Coordinates of C-alpha atoms in Angstrom, one line a residue:
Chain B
X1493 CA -106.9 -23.9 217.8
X1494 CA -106.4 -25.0 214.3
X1495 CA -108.1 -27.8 212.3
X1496 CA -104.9 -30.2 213.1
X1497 CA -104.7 -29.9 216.0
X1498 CA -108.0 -30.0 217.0
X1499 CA -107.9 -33.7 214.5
X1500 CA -104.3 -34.6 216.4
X1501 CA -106.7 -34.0 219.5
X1502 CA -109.1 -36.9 218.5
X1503 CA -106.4 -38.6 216.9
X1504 CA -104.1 -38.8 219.8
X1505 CA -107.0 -39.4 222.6
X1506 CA -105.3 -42.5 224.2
X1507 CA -101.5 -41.8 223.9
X1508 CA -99.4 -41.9 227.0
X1509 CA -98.1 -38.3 227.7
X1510 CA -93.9 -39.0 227.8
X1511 CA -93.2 -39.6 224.6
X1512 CA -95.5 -36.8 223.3
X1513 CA -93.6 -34.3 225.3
X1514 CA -90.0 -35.4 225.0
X1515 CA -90.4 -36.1 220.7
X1516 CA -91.7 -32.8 220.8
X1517 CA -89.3 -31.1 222.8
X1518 CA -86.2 -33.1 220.9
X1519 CA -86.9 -31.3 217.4
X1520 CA -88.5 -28.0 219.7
X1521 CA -84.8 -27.8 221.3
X1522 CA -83.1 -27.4 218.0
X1523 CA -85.5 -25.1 216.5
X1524 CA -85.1 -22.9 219.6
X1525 CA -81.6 -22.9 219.4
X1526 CA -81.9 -21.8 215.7
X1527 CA -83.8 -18.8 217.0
X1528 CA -81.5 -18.0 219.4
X1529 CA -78.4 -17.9 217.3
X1530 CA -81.1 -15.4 214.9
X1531 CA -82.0 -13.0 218.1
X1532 CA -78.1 -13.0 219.0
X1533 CA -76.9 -11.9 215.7
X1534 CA -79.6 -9.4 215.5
X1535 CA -78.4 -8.4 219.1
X1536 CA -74.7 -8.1 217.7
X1537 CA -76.0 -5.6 215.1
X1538 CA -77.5 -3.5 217.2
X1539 CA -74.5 -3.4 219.3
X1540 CA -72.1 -2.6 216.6
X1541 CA -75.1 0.3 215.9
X1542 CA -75.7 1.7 218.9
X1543 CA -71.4 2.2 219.4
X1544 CA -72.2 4.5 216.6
X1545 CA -75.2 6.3 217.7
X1546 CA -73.5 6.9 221.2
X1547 CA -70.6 8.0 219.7
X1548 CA -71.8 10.4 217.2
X1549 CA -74.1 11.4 220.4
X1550 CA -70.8 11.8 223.0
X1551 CA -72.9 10.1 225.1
X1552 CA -69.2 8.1 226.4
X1553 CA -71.3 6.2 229.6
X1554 CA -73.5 4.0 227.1
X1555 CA -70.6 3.7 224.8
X1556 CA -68.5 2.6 227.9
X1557 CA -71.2 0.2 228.6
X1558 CA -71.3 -1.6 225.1
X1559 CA -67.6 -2.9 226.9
X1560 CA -67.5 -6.2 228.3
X1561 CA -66.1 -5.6 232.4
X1562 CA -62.6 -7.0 231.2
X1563 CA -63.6 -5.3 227.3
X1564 CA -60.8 -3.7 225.6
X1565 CA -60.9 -1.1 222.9
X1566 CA -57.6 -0.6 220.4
X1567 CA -57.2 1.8 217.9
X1568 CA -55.0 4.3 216.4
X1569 CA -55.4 6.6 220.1
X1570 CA -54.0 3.8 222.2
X1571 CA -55.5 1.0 224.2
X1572 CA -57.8 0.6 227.1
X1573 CA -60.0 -1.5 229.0
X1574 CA -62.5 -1.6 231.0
X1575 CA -66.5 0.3 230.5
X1576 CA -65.3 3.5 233.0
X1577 CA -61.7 3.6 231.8
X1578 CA -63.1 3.7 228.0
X1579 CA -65.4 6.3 229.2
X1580 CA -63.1 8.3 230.3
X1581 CA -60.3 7.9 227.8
X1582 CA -63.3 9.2 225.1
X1583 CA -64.3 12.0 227.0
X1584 CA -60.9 13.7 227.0
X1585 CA -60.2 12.5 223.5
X1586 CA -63.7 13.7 221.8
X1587 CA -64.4 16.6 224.5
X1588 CA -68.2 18.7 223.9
X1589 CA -71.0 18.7 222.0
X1590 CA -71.3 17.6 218.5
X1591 CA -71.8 20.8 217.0
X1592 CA -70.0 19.6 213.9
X1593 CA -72.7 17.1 213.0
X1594 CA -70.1 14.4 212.2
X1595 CA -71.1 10.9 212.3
X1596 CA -69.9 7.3 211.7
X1597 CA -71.4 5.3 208.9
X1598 CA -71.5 1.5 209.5
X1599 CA -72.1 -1.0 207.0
X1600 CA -71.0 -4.6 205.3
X1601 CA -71.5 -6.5 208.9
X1602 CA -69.6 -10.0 209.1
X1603 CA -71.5 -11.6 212.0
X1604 CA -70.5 -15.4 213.5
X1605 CA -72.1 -16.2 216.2
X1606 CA -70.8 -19.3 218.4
X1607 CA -72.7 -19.7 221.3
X1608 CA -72.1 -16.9 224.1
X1609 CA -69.0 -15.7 221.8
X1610 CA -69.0 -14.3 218.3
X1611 CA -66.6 -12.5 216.0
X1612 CA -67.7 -9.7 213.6
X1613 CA -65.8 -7.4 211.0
X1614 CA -67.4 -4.4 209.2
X1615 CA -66.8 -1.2 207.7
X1616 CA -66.9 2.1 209.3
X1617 CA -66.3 5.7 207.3
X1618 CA -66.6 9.0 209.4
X1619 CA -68.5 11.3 207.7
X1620 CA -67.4 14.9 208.8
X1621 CA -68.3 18.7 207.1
X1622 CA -65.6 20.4 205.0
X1623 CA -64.7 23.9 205.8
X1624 CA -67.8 24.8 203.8
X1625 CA -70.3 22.9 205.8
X1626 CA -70.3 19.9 203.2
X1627 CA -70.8 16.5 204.5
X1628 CA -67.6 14.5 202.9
X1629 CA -65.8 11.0 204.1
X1630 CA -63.2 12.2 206.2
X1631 CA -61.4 8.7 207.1
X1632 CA -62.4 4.8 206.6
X1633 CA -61.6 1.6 207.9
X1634 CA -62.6 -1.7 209.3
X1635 CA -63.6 -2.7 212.8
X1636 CA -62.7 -6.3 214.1
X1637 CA -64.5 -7.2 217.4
X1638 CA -64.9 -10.7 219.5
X1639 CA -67.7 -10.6 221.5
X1640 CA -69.1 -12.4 224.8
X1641 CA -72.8 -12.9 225.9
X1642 CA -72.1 -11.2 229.5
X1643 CA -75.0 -11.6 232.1
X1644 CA -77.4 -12.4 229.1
X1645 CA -76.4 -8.8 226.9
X1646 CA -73.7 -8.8 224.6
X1647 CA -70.9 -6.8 224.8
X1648 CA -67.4 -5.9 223.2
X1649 CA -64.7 -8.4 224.8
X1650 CA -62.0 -6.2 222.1
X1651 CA -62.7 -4.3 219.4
X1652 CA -60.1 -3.2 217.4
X1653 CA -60.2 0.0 215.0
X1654 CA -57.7 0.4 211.4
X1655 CA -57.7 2.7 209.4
X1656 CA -57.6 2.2 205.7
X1657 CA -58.2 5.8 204.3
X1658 CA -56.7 8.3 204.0
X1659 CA -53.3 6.8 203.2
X1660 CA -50.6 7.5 205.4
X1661 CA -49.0 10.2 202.9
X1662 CA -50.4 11.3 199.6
X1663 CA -50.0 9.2 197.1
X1664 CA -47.5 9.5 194.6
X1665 CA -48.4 11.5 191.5
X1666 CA -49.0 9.3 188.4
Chain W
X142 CA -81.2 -36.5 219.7
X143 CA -79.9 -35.8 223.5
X144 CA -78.9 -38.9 225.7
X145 CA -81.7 -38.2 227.8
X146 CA -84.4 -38.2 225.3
X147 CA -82.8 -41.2 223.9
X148 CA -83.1 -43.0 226.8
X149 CA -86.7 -42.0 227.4
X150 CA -87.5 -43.1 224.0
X151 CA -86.1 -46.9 224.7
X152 CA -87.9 -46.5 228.1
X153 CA -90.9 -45.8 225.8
X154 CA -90.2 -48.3 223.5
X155 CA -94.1 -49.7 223.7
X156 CA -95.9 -46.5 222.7
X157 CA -97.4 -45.6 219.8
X158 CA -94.4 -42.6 219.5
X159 CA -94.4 -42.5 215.7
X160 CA -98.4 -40.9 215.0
X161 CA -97.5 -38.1 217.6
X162 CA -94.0 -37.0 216.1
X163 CA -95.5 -36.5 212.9
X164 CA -98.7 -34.7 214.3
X165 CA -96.7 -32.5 216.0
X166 CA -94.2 -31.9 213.5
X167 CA -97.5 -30.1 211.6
X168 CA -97.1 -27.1 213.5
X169 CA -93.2 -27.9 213.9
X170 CA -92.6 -27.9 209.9
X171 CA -93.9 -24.7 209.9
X172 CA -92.0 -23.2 212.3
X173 CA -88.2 -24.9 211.2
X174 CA -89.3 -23.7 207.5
X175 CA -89.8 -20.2 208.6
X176 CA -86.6 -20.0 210.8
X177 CA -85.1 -22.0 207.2
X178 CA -86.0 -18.9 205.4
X179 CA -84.3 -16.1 208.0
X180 CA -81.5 -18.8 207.6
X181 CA -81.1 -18.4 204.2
X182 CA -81.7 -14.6 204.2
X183 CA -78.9 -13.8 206.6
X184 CA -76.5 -16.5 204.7
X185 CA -77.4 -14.1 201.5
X186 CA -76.5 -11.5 203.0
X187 CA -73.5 -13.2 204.2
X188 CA -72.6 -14.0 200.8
X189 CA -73.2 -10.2 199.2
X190 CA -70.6 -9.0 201.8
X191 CA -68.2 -11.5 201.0
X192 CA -68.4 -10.7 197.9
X193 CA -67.1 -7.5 199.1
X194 CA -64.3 -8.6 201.2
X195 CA -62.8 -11.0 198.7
X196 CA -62.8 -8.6 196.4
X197 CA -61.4 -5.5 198.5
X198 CA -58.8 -8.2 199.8
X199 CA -57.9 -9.1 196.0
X200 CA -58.7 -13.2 196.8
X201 CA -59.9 -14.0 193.8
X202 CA -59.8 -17.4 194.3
X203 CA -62.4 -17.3 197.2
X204 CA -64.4 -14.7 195.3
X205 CA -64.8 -17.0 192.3
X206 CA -66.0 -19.9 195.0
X207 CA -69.3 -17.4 196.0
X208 CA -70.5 -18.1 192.4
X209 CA -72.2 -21.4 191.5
X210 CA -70.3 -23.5 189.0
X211 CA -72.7 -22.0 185.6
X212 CA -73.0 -19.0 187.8
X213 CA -72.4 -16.0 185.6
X214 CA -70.9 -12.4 186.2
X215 CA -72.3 -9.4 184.2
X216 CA -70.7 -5.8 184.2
X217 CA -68.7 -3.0 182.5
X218 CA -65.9 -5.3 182.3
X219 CA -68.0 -8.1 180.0
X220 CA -69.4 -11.5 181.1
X221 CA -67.8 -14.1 182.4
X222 CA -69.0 -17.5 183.7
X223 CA -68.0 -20.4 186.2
X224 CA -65.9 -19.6 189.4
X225 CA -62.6 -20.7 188.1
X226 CA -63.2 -18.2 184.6
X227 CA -64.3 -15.6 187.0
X228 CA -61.5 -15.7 188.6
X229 CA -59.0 -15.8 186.0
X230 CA -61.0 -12.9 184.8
X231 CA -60.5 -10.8 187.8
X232 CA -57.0 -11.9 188.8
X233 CA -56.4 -10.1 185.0
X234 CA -58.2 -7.2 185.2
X235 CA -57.0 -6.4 188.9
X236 CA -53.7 -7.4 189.1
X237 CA -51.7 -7.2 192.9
X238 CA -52.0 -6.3 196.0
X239 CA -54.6 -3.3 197.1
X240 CA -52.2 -0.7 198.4
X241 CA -54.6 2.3 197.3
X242 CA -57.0 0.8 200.4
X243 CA -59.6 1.0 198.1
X244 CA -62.8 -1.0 199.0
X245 CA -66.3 -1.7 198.3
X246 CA -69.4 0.0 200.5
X247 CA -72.2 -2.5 199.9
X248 CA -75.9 -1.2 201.3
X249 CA -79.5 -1.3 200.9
X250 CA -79.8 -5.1 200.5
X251 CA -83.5 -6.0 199.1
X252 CA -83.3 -10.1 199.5
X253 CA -86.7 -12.0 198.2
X254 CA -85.9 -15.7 199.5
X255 CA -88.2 -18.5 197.3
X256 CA -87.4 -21.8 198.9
X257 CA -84.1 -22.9 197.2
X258 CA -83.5 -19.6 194.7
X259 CA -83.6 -16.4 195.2
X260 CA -83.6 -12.4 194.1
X261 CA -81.1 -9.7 195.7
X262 CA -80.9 -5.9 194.9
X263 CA -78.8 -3.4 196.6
X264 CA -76.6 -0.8 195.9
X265 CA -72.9 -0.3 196.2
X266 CA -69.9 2.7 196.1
X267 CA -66.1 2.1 195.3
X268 CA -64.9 4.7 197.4
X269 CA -60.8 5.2 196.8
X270 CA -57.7 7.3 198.0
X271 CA -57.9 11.0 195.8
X272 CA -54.2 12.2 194.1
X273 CA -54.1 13.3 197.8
X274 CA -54.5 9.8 199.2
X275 CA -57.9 11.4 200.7
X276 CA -61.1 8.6 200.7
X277 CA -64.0 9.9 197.8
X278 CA -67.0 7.6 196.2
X279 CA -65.3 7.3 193.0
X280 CA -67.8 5.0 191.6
X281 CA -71.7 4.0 192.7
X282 CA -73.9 1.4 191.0
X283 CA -76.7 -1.1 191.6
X284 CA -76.5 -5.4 191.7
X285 CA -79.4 -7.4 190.3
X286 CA -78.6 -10.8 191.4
X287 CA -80.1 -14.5 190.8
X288 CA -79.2 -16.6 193.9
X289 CA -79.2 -20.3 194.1
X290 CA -78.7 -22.9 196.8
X291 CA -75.9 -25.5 195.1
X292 CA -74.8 -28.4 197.7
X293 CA -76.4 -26.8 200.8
X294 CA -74.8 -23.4 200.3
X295 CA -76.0 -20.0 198.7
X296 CA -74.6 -19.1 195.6
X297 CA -74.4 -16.5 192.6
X298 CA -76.7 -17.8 189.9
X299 CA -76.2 -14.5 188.0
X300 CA -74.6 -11.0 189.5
X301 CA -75.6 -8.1 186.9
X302 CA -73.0 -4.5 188.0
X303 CA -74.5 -1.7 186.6
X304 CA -73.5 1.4 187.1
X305 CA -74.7 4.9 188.4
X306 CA -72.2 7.2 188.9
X307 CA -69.8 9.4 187.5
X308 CA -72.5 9.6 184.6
X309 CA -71.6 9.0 181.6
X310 CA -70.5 12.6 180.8
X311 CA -70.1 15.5 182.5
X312 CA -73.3 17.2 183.7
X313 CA -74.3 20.4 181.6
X314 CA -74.1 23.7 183.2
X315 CA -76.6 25.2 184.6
Chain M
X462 CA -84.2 -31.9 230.4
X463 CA -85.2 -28.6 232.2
X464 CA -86.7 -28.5 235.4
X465 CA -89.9 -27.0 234.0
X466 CA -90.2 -30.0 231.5
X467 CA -89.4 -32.3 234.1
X468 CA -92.1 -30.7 236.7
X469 CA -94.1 -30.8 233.4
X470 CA -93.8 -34.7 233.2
X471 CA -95.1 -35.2 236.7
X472 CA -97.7 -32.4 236.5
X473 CA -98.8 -34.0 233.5
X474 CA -99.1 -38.2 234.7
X475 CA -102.6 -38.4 234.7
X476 CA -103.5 -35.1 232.6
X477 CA -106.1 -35.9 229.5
X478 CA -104.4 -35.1 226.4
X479 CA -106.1 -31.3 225.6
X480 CA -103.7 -29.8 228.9
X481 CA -100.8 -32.2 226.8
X482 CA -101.3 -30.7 223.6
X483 CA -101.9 -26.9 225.1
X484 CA -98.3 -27.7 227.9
X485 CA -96.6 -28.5 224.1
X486 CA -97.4 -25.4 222.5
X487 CA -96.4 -23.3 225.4
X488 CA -93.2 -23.7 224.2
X489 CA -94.2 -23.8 220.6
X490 CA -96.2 -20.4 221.1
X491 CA -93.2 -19.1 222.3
X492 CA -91.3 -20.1 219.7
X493 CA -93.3 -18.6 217.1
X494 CA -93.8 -15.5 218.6
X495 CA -90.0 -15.0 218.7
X496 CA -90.0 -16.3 215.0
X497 CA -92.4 -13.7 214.3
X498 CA -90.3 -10.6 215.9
X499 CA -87.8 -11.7 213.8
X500 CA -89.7 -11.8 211.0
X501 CA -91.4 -8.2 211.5
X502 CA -87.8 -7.0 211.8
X503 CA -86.6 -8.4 208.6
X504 CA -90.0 -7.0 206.6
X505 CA -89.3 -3.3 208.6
X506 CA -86.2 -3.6 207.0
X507 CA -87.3 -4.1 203.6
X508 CA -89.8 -1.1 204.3
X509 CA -87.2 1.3 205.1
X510 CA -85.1 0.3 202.2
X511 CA -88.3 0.1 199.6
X512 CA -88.4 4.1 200.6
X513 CA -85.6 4.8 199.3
X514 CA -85.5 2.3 196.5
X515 CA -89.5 4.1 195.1
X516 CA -87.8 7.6 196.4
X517 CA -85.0 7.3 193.8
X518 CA -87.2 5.4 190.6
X519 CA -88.8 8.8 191.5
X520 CA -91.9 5.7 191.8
X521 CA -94.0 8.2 194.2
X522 CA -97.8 5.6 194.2
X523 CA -95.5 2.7 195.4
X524 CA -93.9 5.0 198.1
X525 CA -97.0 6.6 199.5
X526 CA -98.5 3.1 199.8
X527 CA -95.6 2.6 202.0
X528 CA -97.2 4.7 204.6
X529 CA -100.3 4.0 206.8
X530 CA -103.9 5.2 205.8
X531 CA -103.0 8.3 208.2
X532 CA -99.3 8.2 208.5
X533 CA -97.5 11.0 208.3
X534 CA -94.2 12.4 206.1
X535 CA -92.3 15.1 208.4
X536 CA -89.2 16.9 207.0
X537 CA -88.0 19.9 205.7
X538 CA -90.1 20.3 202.6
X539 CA -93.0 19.9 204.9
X540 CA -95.8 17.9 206.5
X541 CA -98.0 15.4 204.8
X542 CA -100.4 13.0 205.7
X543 CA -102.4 9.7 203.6
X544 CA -100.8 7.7 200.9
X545 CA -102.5 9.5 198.6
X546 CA -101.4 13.3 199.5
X547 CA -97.9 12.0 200.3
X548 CA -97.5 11.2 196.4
X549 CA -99.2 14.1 195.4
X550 CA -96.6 16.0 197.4
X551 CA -93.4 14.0 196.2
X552 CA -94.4 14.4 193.0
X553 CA -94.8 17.9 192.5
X554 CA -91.6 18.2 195.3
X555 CA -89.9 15.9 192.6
X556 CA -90.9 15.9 189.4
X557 CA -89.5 14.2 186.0
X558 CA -87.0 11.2 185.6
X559 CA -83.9 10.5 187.9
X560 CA -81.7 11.1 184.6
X561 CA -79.1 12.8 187.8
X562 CA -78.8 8.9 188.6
X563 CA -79.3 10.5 192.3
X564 CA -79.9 7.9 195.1
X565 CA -80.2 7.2 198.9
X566 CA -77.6 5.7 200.9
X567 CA -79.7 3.8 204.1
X568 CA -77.8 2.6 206.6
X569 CA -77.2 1.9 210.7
X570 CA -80.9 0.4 211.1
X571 CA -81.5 0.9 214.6
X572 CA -85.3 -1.2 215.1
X573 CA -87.5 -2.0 218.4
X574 CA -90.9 -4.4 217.6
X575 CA -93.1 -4.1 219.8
X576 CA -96.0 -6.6 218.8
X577 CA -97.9 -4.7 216.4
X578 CA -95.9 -1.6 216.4
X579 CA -91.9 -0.8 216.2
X580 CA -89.7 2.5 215.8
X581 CA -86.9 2.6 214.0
X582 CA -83.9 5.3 213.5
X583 CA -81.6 5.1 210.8
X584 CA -79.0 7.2 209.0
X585 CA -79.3 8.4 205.4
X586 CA -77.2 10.5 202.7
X587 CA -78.5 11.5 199.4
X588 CA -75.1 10.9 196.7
X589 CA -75.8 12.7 193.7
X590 CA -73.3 14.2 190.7
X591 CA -71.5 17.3 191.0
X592 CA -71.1 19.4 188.2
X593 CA -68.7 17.3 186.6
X594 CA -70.7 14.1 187.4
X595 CA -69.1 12.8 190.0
X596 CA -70.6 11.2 193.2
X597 CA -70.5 13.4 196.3
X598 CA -72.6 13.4 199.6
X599 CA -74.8 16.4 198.8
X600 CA -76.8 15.7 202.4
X601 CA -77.0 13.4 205.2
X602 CA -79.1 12.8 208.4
X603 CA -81.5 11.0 210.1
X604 CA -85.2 9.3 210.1
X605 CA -87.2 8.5 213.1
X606 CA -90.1 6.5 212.3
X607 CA -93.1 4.7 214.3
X608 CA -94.3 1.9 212.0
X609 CA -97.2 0.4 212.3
X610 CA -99.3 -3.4 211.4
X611 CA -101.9 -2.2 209.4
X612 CA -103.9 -5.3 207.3
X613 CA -100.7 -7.5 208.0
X614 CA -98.3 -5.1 206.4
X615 CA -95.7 -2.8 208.4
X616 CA -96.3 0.9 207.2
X617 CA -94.8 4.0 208.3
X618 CA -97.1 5.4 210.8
X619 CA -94.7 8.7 210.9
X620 CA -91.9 9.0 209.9
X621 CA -89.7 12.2 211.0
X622 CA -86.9 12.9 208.3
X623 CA -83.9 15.2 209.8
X624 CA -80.8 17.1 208.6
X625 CA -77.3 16.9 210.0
X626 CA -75.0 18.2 206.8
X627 CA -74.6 20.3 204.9
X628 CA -74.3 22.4 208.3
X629 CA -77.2 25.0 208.5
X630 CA -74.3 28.0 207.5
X631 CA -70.5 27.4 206.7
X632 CA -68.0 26.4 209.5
X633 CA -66.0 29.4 211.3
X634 CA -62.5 29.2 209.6
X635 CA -59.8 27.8 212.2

């Protein structure tokens, strides 16, 4: 116990026990939902992480299951929806091992939470080997998601993948 | 204040309620000025990514607005100061739309909050199309930025570019 | 009000004030425990970017202090273990000024607390000039860390740095 509270202990030895509670709990309440809107966007990041890390691992079931039930992803392959339809769609589209030690690089998060939905934009470049082994940024873009708190977990409700680089045809010499 | 704690409170209206809510607010203050500081750390970062996005999307007018009104922009380019200055300055130096796609990675984001200022570092890449339209890190620097809270908002105090890379001449040869 | 608070209330009608004070911080312990995970997040974070940040001011006494009295550096150069022999080893492994303007590219923070300890797995590439002193992706892979709480500071206790590019030998023409 800490000196003030152990004073607020002799200070407070006659109050009635309501009003102690409920003023307490009235400023607690907000305070706790501050921290809640804190632990959700740190939750959002880690789901916008770990649809890296599972797809750089062609692990497609816990990629699937980053997918709200009624999630949809939408990207320059198509459109689908649902965790074991995504699953599936991924497997046939990214088939094997990833024996070419590509990977996604995600960065510049846009996060706004707003209770049990939340909207997010960020970057995304896929980092791939040349045909000499060398790591270089092989396409770029932008991912814009909604999001839904779903049985407590977020999850993608749609996340939709553009592509930004490389431009659609070489540019025109200067 | 909810309804219901209202109405406990006039219930209440006898009791010595005003003693308590401040002893209790002790450990409270602590508390909602911690949760104030990951607040302002995640609206800085916020703000260093927008920074980005404004930018990337050539809205100058909006990228001006990040910067508080004596807040001061430092780079290659020269030194320019207030939002509407800063973005005169930019709308000059990059005129139209972005059709190359070119955009701004922004990483690494060191952020040292002190109550209503505040110190960011972190590092950034201007990655952009080749003469094959093909994505490479044409540019990579550092920010050293002064951050200040003006009208309940974080702002730009001071935003020093420097720059890494391409050095400033070629390599010699080995 | 929740049920708990209200099953509180009645619980509570006769209590003396220590149970009322102890039944408020409950919540309030709670509360700043969560504050805290949040907190150690935000500091692991600044650890894993201060690596990088000492790493490439070549600043090798401020990044062995980043590691725990026994923790250990694991990567391809070697193995290493103590503050003290982990700067030894960097700065023989890297000796002089970063006049390449080389840096570290730390991204997709990937971090579990667990009270006094965490892990963390993250992604890094090392930009540096090619011969003509341009910025390229010379490597890129991984870190595994366990961290550690050691005199109130998160260190690393090991941290496990891997390799995904340049592949081990050039990629079979297709």
């Amino acid at each position: 116990m800490t000196m003030a509270a152990a004073g607020l202990l002799t200070a407070l030895a006659a109050a009635p026990v309501t009003a102690q509670v409920q003023s307490g709990s009235a400023a607690g309440r907000e305070s706790v939902a501050r921290i809640q809107r804190i632990e959700d966007r740190a939750e959002i990041e880690q789901l916008l992480l770990n649809y890296g890390r599972h797809l750089d691992a062609r692990d497609f079931k816990a990629y699937g299951q980053l997918f709200a039930r009624d999630g949809v992803w939408e990207g320059g392959m198509g459109t689908v929806q649902g965790p074991a339809a995504i699953q599936a769609f991924m497997e046939k589209a990214i088939p094997g091992a990833n024996t070419a030690h590509n990977f996604h690089l995600l960065s510049n998060f846009v996060i706004d939470v707003q209770g049990d939905t939340a909207t997010a934009w960020s970057r995304w470049q896929f980092v791939a080997p040349d045909q000499d082994g060398r790591p270089v940024v092989a396409q770029a873009g932008r991912y814009d998601d909604t999001l839904v708190r779903e049985d407590g977990r977020w999850k993608f409700k749609r996340r939709v993948a553009a592509n930004d680089l490389p431009l659609p045809r070489p540019a025109a010499p200067k």
